[in-house]
mmCIF file of C-alpha atoms in Angstrom:
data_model
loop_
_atom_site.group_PDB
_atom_site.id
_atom_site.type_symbol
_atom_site.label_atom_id
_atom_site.label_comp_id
_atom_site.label_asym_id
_atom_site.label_seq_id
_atom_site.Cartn_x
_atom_site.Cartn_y
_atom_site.Cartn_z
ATOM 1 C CA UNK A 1 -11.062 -4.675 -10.228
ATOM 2 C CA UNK A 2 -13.188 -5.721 -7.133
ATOM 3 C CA UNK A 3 -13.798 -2.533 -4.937
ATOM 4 C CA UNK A 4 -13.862 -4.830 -1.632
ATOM 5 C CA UNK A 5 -11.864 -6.642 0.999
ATOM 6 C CA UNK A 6 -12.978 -9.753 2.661
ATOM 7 C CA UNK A 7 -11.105 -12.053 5.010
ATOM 8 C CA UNK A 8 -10.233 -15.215 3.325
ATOM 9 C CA UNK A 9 -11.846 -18.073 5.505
ATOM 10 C CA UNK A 10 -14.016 -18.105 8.429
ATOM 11 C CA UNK A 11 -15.531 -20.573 11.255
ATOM 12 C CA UNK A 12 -18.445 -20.591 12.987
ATOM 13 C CA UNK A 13 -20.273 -23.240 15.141
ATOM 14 C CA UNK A 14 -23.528 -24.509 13.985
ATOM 15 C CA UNK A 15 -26.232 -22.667 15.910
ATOM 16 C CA UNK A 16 -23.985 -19.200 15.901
ATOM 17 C CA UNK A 17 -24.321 -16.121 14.593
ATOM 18 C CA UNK A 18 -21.895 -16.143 11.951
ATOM 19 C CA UNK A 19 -20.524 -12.489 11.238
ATOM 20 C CA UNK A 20 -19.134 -11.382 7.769
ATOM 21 C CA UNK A 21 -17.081 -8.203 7.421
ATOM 22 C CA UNK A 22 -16.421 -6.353 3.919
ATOM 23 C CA UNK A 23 -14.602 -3.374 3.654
ATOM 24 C CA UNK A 24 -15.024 -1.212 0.421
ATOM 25 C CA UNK A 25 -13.537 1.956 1.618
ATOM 26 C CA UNK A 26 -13.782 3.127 -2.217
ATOM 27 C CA UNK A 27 -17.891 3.163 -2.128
ATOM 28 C CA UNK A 28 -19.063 6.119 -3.891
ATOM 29 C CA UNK A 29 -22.594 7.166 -2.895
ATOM 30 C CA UNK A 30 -24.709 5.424 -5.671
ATOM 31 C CA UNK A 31 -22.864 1.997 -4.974
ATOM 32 C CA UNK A 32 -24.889 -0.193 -3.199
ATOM 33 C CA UNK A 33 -23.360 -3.455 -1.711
ATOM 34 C CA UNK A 34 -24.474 -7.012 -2.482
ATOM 35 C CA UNK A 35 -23.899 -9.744 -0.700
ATOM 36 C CA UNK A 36 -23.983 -13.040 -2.576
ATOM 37 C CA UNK A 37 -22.857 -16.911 -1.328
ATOM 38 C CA UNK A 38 -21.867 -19.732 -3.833
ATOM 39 C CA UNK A 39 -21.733 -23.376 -2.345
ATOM 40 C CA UNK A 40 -19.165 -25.815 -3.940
ATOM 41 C CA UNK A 41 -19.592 -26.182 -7.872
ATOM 42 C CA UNK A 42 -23.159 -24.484 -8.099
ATOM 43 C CA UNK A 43 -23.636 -20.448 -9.517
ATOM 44 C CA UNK A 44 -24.297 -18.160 -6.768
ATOM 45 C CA UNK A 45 -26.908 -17.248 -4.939
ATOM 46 C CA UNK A 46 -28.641 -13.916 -4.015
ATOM 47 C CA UNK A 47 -28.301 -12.450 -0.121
ATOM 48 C CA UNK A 48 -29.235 -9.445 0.067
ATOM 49 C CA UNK A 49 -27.911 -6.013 -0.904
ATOM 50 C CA UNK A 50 -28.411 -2.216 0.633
ATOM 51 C CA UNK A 51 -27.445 1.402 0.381
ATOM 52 C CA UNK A 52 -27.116 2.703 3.678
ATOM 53 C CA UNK A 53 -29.783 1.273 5.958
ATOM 54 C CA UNK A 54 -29.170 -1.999 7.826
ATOM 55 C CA UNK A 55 -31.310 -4.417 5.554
ATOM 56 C CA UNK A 56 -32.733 -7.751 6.969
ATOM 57 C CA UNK A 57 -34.434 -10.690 5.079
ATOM 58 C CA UNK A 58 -35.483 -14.030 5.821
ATOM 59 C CA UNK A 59 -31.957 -15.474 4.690
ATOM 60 C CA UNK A 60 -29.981 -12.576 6.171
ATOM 61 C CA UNK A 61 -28.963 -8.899 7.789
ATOM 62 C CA UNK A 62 -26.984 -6.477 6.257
ATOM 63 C CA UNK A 63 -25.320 -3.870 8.339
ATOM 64 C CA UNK A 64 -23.692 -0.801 7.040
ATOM 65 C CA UNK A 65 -21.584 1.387 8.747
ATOM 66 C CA UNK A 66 -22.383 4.966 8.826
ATOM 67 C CA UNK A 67 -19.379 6.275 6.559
ATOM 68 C CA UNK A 68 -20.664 3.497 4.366
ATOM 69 C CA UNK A 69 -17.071 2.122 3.712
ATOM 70 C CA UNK A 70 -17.810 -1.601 5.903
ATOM 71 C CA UNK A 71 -20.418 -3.878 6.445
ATOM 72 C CA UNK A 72 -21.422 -6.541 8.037
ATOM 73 C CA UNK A 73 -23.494 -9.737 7.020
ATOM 74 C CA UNK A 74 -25.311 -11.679 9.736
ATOM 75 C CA UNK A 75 -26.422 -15.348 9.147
ATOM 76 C CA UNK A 76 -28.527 -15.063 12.613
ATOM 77 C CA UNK A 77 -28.218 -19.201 13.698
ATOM 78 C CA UNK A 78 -25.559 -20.748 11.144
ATOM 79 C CA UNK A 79 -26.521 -24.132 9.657
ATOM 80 C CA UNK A 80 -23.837 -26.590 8.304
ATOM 81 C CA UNK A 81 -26.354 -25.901 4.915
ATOM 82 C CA UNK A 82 -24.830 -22.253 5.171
ATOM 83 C CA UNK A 83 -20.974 -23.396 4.819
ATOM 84 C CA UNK A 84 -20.330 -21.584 0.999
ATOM 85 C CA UNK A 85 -18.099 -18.722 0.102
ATOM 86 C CA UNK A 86 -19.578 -15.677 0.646
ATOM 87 C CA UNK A 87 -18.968 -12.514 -1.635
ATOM 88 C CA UNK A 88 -19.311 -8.713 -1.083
ATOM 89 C CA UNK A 89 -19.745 -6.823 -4.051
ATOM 90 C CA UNK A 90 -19.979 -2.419 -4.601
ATOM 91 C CA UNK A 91 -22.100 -2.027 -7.284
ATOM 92 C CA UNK A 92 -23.283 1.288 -9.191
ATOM 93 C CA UNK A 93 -27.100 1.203 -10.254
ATOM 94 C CA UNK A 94 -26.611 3.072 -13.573
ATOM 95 C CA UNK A 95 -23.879 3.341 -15.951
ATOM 96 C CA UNK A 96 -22.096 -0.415 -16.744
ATOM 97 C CA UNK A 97 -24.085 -2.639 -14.002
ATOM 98 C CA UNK A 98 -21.193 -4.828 -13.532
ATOM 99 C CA UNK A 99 -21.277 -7.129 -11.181
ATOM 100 C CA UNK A 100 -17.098 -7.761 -10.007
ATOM 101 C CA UNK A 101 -16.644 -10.456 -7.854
ATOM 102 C CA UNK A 102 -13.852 -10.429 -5.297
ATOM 103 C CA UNK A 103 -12.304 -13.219 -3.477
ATOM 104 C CA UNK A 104 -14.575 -13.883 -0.550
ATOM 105 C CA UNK A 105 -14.842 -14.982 2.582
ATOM 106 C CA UNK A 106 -15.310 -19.244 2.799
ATOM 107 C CA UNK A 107 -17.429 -20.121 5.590
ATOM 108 C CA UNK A 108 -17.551 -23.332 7.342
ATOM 109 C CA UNK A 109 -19.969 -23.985 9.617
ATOM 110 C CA UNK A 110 -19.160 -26.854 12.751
ATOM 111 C CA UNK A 111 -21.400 -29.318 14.052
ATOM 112 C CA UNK B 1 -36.432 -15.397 -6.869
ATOM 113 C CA UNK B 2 -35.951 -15.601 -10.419
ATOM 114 C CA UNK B 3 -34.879 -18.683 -11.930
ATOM 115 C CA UNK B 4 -31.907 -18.656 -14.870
ATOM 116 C CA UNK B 5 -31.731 -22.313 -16.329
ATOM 117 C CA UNK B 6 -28.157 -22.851 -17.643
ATOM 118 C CA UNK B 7 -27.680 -26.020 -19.627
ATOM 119 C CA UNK B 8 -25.361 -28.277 -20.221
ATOM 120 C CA UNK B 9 -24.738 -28.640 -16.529
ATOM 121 C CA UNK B 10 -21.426 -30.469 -17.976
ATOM 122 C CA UNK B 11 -19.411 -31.350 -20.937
ATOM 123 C CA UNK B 12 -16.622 -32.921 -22.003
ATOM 124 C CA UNK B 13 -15.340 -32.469 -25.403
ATOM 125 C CA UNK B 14 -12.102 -33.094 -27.957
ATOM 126 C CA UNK B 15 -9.444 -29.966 -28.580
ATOM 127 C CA UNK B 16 -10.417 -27.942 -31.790
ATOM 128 C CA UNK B 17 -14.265 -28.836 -31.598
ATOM 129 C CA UNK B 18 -17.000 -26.016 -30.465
ATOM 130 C CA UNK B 19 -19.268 -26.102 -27.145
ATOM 131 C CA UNK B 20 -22.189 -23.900 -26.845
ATOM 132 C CA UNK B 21 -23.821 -23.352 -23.435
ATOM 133 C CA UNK B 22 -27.089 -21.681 -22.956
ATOM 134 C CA UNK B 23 -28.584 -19.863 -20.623
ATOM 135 C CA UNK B 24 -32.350 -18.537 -20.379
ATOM 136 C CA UNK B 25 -34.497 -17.019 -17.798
ATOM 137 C CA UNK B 26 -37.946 -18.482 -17.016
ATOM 138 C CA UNK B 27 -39.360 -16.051 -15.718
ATOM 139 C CA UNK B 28 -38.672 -12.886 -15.969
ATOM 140 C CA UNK B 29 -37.020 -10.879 -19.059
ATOM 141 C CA UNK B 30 -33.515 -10.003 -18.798
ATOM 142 C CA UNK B 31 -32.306 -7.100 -21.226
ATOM 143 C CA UNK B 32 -28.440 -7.932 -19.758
ATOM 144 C CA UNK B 33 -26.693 -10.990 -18.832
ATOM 145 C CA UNK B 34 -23.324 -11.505 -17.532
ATOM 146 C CA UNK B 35 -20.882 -14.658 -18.459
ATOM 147 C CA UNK B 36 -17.950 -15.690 -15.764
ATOM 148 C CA UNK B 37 -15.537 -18.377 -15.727
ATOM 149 C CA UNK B 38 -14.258 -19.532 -12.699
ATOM 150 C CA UNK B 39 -10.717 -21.935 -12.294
ATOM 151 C CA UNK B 40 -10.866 -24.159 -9.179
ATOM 152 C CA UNK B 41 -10.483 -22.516 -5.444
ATOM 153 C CA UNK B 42 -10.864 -18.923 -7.890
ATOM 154 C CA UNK B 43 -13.524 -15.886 -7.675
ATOM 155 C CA UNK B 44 -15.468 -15.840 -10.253
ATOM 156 C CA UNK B 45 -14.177 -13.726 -13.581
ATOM 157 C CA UNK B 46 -16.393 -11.233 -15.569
ATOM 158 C CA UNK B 47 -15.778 -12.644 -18.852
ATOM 159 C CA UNK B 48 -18.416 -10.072 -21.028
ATOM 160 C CA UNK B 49 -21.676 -8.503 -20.792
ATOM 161 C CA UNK B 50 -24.688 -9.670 -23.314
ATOM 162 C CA UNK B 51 -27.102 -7.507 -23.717
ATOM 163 C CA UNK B 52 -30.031 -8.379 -26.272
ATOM 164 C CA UNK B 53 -29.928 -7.184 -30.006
ATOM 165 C CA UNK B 54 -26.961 -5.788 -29.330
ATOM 166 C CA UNK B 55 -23.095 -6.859 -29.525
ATOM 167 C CA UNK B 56 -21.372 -8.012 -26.646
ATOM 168 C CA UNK B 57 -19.079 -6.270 -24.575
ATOM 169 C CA UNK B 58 -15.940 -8.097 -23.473
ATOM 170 C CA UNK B 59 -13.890 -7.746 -21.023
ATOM 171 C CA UNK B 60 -9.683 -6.952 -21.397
ATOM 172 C CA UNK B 61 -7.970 -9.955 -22.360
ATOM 173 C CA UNK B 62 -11.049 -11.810 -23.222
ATOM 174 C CA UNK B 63 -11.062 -13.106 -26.516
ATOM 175 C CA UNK B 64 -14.398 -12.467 -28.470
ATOM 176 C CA UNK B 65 -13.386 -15.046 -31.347
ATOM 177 C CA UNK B 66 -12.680 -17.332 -28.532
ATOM 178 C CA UNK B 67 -16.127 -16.871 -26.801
ATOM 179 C CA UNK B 68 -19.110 -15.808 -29.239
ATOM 180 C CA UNK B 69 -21.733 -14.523 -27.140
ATOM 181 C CA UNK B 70 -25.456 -14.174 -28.680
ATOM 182 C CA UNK B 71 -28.044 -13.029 -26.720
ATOM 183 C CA UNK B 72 -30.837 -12.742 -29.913
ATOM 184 C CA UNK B 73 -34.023 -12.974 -27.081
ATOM 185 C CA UNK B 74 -35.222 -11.297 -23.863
ATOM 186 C CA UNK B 75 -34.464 -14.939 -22.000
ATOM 187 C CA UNK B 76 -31.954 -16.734 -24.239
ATOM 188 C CA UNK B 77 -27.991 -15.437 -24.226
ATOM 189 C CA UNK B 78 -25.681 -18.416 -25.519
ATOM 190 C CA UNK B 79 -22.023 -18.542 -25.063
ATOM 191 C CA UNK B 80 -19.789 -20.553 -27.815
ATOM 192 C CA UNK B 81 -16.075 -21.491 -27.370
ATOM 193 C CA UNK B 82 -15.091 -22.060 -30.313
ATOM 194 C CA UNK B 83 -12.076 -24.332 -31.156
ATOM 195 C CA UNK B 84 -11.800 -25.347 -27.680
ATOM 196 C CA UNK B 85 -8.644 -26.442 -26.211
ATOM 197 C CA UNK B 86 -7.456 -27.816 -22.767
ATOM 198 C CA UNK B 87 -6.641 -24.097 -21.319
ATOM 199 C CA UNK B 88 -10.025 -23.219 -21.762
ATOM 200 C CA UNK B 89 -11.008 -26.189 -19.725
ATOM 201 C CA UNK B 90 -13.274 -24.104 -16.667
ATOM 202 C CA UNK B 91 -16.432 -23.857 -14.974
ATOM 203 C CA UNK B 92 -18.408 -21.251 -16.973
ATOM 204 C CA UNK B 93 -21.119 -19.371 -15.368
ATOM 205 C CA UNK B 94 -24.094 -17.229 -16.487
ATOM 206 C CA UNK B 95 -26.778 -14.504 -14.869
ATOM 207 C CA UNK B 96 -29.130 -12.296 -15.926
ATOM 208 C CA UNK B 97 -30.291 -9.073 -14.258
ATOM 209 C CA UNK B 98 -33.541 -8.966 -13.401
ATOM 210 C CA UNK B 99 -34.534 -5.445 -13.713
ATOM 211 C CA UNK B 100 -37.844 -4.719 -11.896
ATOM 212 C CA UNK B 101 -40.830 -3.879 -14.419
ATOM 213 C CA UNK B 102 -42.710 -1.612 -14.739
ATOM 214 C CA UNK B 103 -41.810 0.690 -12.468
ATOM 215 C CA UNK B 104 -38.025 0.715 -13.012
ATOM 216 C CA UNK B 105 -37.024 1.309 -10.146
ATOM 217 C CA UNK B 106 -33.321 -0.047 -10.069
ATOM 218 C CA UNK B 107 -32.842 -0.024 -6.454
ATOM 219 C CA UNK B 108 -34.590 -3.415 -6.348
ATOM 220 C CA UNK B 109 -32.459 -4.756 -9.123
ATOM 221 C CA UNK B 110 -30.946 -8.133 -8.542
ATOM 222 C CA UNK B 111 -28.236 -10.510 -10.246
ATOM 223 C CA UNK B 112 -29.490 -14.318 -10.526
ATOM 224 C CA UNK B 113 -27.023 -16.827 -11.829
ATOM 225 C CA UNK B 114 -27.136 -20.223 -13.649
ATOM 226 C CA UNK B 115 -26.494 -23.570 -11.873
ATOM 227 C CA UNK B 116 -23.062 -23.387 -13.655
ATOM 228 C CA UNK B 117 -21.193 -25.547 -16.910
ATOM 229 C CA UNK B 118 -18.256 -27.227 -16.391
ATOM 230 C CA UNK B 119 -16.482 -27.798 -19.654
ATOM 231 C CA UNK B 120 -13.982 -30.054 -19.777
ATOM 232 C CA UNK B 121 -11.535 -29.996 -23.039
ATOM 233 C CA UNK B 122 -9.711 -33.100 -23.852
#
């Protein structure tokens, strides 16, 4: 079962910082969290993932809290190229590598 | 990033015939690749793990009869449904893990995922 929480749709205006929350209040301390976005009818694409350090990249920042059991994903200036659904996965880094997808967040960005 | 090449991109077939969808990785080696299925408006469903020269491992209530899985090279896993009927109609999805060589270090690891095969069962 997914280990994470997301809200089921957000907006944002085009030009925004567009602001995705994830709770995985479950995360044991060798889970790191990935962040992935699939647009309609295409396989998903890699974010960016993270332990405990805020993470940034040129797609994206990551922000994790300091118990570790939220973050955060920051698309800095929101493009309508950036509407997708956006998931949140808690992953271990040994053992089964599963990757379980929960039932993200859809985006849609506004002109 | 990596690229995973998943082809066909679409098919459409008659109830009782097989489909078999591939998936490679161009670039890189992947020791383990993933298969989903995902039903319209749905997240995406772990259907089995693949890892190479070994057997897969399926997850509850899939059906490995259903869906043989053969992942015989470091950049090749296919995924066969066999005796396909409408049910099974979905948009099937494949990734492989690209593991970073040679220093192992997993923290780096990342998931990359096939443009997708939408099989449609008549």
């Amino acid at each position: 079962d997914a280990k994470t929480t997301q809200p089921p749709s957000m907006d944002c205006a085009e030009g925004r910082a567009a602001n995705l929350p994830c709770n995985h209040s479950t995360i044991s301390g060798n889970e790191y969290v990935y962040w992935y976005r699939q647009i309609h009818s295409q396989g998903p694409q890699y974010i960016i993932h993270g332990l405990k350090n805020n993470e940034t990249n040129e797609m994206a920042s990551l922000i994790i809290t300091e118990d570790r059991k939220s973050s955060t994903l920051i698309l800095p200036h929101a493009t309508l190229r950036d509407t997708a659904v956006y998931y949140c996965i808690v992953r271990a880094l040994s053992g089964t590598y599963k990757y379980i997808f929960g039932t993200g967040t859809r985006l849609k960005v506004l002109a | 990033g990596a690229v995973v090449s998943q082809h066909p991109s679409w098919v459409i077939c008659k109830s009782g015939t097989s489909v078999k969808i591939e998936c490679r990785s161009l670039d890189f080696q992947a020791t383990t690749m993933f298969w989903y299925r995902q039903f319209p408006k749905q997240s995406l469903m772990l259907m089995a793990t693949s890892n190479e020269g070994s057997k897969a491992t399926y997850e509850q209530g899939v059906e490995k009869d259903k869906f043989l899985i053969n992942h015989a090279s470091l950049t090749l896993s296919t995924l066969t449904v066999t005796s396909a009927h409408p049910e099974d109609s979905s948009f099937y999805i494949c990734s492989a893990r690209d593991f970073p060589r040679p220093s192992g270090d997993a923290t780096n690891e990342k998931l990359f995922f096939g443009s997708g095969t939408q099989l449609s069962v008549l």
